[in-house]
XYZ file of C-alpha atoms in Angstrom:
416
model
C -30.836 5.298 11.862
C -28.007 2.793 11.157
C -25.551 4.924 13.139
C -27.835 5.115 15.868
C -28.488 0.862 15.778
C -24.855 0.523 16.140
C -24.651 2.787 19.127
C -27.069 0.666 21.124
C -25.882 -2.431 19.960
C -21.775 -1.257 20.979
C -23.037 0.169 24.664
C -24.644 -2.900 25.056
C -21.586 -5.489 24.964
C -19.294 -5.903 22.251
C -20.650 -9.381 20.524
C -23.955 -7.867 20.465
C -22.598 -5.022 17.781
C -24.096 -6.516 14.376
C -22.188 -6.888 11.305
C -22.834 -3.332 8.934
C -24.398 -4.669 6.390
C -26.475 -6.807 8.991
C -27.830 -3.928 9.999
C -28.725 -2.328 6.548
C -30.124 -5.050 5.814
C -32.316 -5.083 8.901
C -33.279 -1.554 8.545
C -34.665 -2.283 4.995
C -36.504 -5.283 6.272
C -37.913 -3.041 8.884
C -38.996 0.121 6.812
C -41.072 -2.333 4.338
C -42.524 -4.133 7.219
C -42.174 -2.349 10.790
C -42.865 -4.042 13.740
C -45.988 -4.680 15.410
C -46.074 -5.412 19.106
C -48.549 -7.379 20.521
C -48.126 -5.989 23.937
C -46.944 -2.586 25.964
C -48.205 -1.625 29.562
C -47.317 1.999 28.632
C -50.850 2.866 30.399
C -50.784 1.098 33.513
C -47.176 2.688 34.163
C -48.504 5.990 33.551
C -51.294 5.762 36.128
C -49.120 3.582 38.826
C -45.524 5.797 38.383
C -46.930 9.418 37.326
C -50.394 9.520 39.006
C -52.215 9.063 35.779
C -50.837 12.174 34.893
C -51.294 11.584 31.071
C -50.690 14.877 29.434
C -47.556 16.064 31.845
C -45.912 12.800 31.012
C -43.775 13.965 28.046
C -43.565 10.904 25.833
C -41.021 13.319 22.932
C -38.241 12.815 24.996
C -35.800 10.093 26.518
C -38.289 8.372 29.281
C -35.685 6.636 30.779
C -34.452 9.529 32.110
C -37.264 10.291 34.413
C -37.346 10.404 38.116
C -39.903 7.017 37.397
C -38.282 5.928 34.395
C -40.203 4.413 31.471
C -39.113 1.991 28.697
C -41.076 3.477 26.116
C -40.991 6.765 24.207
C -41.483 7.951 20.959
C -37.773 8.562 20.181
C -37.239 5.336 21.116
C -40.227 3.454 19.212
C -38.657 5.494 15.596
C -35.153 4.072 16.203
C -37.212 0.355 16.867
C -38.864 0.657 13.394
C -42.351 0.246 15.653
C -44.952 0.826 13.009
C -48.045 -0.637 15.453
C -48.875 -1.358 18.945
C -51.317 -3.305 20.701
C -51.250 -1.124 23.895
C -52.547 -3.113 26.838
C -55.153 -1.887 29.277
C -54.385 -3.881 32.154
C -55.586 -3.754 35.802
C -54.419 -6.168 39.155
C -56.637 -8.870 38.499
C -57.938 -8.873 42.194
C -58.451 -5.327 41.257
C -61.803 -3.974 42.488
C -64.323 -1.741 40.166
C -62.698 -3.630 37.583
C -64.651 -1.907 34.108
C -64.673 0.929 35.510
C -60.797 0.829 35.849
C -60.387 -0.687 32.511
C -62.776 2.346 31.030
C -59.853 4.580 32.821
C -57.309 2.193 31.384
C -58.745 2.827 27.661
C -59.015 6.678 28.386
C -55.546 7.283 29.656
C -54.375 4.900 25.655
C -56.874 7.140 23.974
C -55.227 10.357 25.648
C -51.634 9.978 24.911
C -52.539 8.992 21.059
C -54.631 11.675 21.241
C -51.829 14.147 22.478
C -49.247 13.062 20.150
C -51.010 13.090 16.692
C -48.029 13.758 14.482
C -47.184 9.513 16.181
C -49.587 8.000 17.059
C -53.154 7.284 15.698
C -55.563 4.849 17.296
C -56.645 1.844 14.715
C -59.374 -1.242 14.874
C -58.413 -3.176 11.688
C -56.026 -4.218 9.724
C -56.764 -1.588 6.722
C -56.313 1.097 9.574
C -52.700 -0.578 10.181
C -51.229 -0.409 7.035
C -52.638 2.874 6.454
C -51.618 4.712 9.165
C -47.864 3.182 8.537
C -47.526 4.134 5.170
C -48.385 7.924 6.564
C -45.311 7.289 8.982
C -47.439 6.632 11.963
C -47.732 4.264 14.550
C -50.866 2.432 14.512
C -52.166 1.852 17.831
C -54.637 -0.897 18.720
C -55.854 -1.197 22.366
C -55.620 -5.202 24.131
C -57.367 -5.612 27.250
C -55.347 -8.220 29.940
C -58.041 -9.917 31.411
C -60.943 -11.471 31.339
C -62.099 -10.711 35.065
C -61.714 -7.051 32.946
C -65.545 -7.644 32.024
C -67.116 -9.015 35.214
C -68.812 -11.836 33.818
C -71.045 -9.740 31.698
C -71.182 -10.087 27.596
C -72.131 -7.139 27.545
C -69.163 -5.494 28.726
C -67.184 -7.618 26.610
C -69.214 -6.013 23.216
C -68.861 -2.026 24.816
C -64.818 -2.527 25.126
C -64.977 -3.656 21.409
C -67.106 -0.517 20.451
C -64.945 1.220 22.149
C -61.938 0.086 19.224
C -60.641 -3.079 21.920
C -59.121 -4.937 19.518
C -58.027 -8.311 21.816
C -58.782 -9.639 25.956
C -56.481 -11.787 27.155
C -59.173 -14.689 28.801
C -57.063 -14.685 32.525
C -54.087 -12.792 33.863
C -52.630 -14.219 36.920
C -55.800 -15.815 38.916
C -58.193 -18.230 37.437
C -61.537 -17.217 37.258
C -65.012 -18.919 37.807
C -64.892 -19.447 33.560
C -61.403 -19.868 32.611
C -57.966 -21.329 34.352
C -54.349 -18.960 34.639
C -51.224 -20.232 34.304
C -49.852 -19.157 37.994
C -52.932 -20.068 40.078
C -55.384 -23.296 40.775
C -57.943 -24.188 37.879
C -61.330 -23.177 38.610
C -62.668 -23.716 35.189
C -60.605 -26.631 34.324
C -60.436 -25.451 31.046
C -63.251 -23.497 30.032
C -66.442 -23.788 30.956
C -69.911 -23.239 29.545
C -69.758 -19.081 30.075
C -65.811 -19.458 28.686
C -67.070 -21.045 25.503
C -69.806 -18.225 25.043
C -67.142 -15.554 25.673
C -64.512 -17.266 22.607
C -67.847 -17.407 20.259
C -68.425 -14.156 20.846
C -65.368 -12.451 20.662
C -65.224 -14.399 17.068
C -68.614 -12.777 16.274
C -67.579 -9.187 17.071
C -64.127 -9.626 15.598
C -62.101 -9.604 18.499
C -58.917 -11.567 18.779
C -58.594 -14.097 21.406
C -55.151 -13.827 23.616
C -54.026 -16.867 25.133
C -51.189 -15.472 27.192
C -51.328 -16.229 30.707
C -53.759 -19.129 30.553
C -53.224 -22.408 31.649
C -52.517 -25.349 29.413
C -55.596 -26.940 29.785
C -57.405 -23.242 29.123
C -55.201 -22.740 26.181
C -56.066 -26.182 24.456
C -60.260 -25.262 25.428
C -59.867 -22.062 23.666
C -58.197 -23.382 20.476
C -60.566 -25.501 20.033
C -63.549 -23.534 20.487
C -62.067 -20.797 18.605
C -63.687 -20.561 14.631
C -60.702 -18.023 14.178
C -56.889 -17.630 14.645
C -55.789 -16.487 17.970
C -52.530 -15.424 19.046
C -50.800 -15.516 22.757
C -49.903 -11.508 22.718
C -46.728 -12.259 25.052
C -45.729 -15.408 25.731
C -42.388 -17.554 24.895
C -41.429 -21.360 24.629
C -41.198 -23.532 27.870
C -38.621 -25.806 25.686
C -36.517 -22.991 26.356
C -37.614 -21.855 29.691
C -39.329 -23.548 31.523
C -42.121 -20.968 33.061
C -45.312 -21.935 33.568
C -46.337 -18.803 31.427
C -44.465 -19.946 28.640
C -46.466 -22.576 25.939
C -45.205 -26.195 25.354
C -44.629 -27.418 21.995
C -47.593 -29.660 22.109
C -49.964 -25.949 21.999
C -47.639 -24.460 19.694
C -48.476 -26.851 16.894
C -51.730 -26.378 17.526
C -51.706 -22.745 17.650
C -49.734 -22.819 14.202
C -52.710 -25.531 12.964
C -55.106 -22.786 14.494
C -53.474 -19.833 12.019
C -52.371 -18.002 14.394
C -49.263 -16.482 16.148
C -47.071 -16.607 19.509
C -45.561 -13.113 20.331
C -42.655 -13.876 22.103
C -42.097 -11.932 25.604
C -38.794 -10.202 26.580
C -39.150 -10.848 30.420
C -35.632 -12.530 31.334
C -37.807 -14.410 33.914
C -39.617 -16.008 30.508
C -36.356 -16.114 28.534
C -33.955 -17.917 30.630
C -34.279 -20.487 33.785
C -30.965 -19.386 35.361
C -32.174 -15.570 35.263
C -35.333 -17.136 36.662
C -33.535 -18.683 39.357
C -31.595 -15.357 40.108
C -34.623 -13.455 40.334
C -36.136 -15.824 42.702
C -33.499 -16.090 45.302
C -32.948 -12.341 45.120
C -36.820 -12.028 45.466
C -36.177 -13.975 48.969
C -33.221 -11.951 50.226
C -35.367 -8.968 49.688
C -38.170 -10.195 51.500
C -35.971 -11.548 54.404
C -34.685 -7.548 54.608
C -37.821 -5.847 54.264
C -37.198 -4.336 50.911
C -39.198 -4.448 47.456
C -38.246 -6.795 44.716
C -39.311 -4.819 41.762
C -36.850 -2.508 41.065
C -33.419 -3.884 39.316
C -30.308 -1.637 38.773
C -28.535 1.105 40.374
C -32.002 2.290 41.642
C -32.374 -0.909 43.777
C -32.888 -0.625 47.673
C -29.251 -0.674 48.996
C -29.582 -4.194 50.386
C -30.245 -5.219 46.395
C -27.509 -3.355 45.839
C -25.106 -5.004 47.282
C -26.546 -8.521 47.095
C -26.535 -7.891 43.267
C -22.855 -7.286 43.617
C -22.125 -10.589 45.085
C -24.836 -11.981 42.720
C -24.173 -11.158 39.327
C -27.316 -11.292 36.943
C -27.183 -13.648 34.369
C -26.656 -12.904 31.367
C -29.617 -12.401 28.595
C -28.990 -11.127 25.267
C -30.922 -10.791 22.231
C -29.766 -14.617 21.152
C -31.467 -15.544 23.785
C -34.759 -13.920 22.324
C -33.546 -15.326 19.128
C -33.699 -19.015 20.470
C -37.063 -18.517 21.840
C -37.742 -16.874 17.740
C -36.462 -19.788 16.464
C -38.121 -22.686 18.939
C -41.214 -20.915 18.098
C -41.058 -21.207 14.091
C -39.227 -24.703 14.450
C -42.241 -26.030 16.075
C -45.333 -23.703 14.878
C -43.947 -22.506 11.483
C -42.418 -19.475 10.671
C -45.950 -17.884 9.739
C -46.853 -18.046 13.205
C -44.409 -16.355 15.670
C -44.221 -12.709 16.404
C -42.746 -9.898 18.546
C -44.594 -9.077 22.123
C -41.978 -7.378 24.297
C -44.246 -6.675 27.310
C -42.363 -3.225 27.610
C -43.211 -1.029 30.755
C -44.782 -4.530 32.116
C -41.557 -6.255 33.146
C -39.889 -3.381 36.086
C -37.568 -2.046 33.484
C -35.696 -5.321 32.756
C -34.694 -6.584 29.767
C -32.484 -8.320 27.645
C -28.960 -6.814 27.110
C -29.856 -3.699 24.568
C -32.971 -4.708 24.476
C -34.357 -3.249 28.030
C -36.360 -0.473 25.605
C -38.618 -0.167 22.827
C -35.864 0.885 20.958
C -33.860 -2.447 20.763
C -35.762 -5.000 18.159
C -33.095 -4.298 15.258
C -30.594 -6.099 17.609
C -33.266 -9.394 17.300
C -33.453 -9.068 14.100
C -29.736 -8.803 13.360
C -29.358 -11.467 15.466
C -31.731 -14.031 13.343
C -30.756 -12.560 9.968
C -26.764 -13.577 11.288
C -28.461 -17.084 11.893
C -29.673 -17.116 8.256
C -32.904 -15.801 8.494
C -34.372 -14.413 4.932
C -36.266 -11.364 4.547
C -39.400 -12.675 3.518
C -39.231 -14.412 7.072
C -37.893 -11.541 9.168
C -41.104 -9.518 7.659
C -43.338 -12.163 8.726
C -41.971 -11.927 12.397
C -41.956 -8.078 12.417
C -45.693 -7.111 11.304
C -46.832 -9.646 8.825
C -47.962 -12.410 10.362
C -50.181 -10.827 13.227
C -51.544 -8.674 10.489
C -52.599 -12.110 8.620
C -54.393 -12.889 11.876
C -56.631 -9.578 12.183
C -58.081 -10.179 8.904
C -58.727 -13.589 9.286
C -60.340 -12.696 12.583
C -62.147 -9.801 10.596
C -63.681 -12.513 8.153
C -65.011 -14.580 10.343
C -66.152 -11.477 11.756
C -67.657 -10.759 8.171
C -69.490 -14.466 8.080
C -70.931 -13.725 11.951
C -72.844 -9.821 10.571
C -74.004 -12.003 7.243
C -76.022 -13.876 9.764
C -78.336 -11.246 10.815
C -80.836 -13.627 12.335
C -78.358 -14.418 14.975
C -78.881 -12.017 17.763
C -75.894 -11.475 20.269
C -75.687 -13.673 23.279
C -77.264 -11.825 26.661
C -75.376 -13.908 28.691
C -74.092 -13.088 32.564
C -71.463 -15.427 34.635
C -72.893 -14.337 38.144
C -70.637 -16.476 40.104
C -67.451 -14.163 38.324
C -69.224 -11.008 39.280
């Protein structure tokens, strides 16, 4: 495993290749407490590049090798020391027949843990987690990215939990009638009455609250309805970069007052403002061509190509990750930052060695160089976002002791 850590780490540019006993060290770290992502669209990729194909999508061998190449694969997750992920179910949120494409979402998680049982096992809790590492598994937890995901109703939002949902992000990319995003106008300016009832009861029914992708006012209206930790499953620091996806240190304190944890994204779009700027302007050249933006590389349309040539990409490497790391615990504490790579959601891009699931040891080398203890580099791997599930689980545990309480029947027409 150290052998194959180096590899990576030399084809990806020489100053990334971590000191030897740096990497021992990491893969220790990493066996006692394997990482736990907080976010993979694995799913989504599956249904958009192979047709929903599940089963005929071998995930045992290299995925990047495929005609529609994939950043995640088992191979790949064993040499990352991934020990649980929070698989997302998302959908476009103008996306119509929205639950019943997030039921497909969930089936298509449910399949390929369900077709590789020797890997993967599906889990709810935090018991499950450990569990299923210690047998050498991969726990995996299921997020939905959206609340426009449960069409105003409740009572969706308590059948996605029965069906082992174990977070909802409140918005992706549009605002909706209850709650703002990040990356369109408010609606909600905040949350409203219906966006309050859906934090209480996602406390009650012991499902974490995701931040990511809301806007700051949102953010600050959920953390302070919310009688339990949250966390922000992929999301970085705008000190860094400034994105308006990205939280400002203002929310981070509050988010480390709240208990809970940032999982930091690995989108060089969220990571650096000159890659930002890159992507833009070569977003506008393709445009002005007629071409499609989304695909980076050697696969590009020939136009990107070339543009790309005279353009060189910025450079992102895993220090830049490890500034974002460090902002994070400067500013929040270093029991409330976390790893949420946003793998198969971010068109195969990537940090430098860290484009696949297979590239967190280079992070890690890369704080434990900057003087990062153990103790801490466990906390960022798995063991903070596992101190957030059960606190989410007790208050969870307070909500069922109050069986007089019966759940909320409440409907947000104007979202439906």
């Amino acid at each position: 495993m150290i052998a194959a850590f180096l590899l990576i780490a030399a084809q990806s540019s020489p100053a990334a290749v971590p000191d030897p006993k740096i990497a021992q060290r990491v893969a220790r770290v990493l066996e006692r407490s394997p990482v736990i992502d907080g976010h993979n669209d694995l799913a989504w990729e599956i249904r958009d590049l192979h047709d929903a194909k599940v089963e005929a999508v071998n995930l045992s061998v290299d995925t990047a090798r495929l005609p529609n190449p994939l950043q995640t694969d088992i191979p790949r997750l064993r040499k990352g020391h991934v020990g649980g992920q929070f698989w997302s179910v998302y959908i476009p949120a103008d996306a119509p027949r929205a639950v019943e494409m997030t039921l497909e979402e969930i089936d298509i998680v449910r399949r390929f843990v369900a077709a590789n049982p020797a890997t993967f096992e599906l889990a709810t809790n935090a018991a499950d987690i450990r569990r299923i590492e210690k047998a050498g598994r991969i726990a995996s937890l299921i997020g939905v990215e959206g609340g426009h995901q449960i069409d105003g109703r409740l009572s969706v939002l308590r059948q996605y939990r029965a069906l082992g949902v174990a977070y909802m992000t409140l918005t992706h990319g549009k605002s909706l009638n209850w709650a703002d995003s990040s990356t369109d106008t408010p609606r909600a300016n905040g949350l409203s009455d219906f966006g309050r009832q859906v934090v209480a009861e996602m406390n009650r029914i012991g499902m974490i609250v995701d931040v990511s992708h809301v806007s700051d006012a949102t953010m600050a209206a959920a953390l302070a309805a919310a009688k339990a930790p949250v966390i922000a499953s992929h999301s970085s620091a705008r000190a860094i970069a400034d994105a308006p996806r990205n939280i400002p240190d203002d929310l981070l304190r509050v988010i480390g007052a709240n208990g809970g944890v940032v999982m930091v994204n690995f989108y060089p779009s969220f990571l650096s403002g000159e890659w930002r700027a890159w992507d833009v302007a070569r977003s506008a050249y393709a445009k002005s061509v007629g071409v499609p933006a989304s695909v980076y590389g050697a696969k590009s349309p020939a136009p990107l190509v070339a543009w790309d040539a005279a353009h060189p990409e910025p450079r992102v490497t895993a220090a830049t990750v490890a500034d974002h790391v460090e902002h994070i615990a400067k500013v929040a504490g270093h029991d409330h930052v976390g790893i949420g790579g946003d793998f198969d959601g971010i068109q195969g891009t990537g940090p430098i060695g860290l484009k696949g699931v297979d590239g967190y040891p280079l992070l890690f080398a890369e704080l434990a160089r900057r003087g990062w203890s153990d103790g801490d580099l466990a906390k960022l791997s798995g063991g903070n976002v596992l101190r957030v599930i059960e606190a989410v689980e007790a208050v969870e545990a307070v909500a069922k002791g109050m069986t007089g309480v019966p759940p909320v029947d409440a409907t947000d027409l104007a979202s439906r």
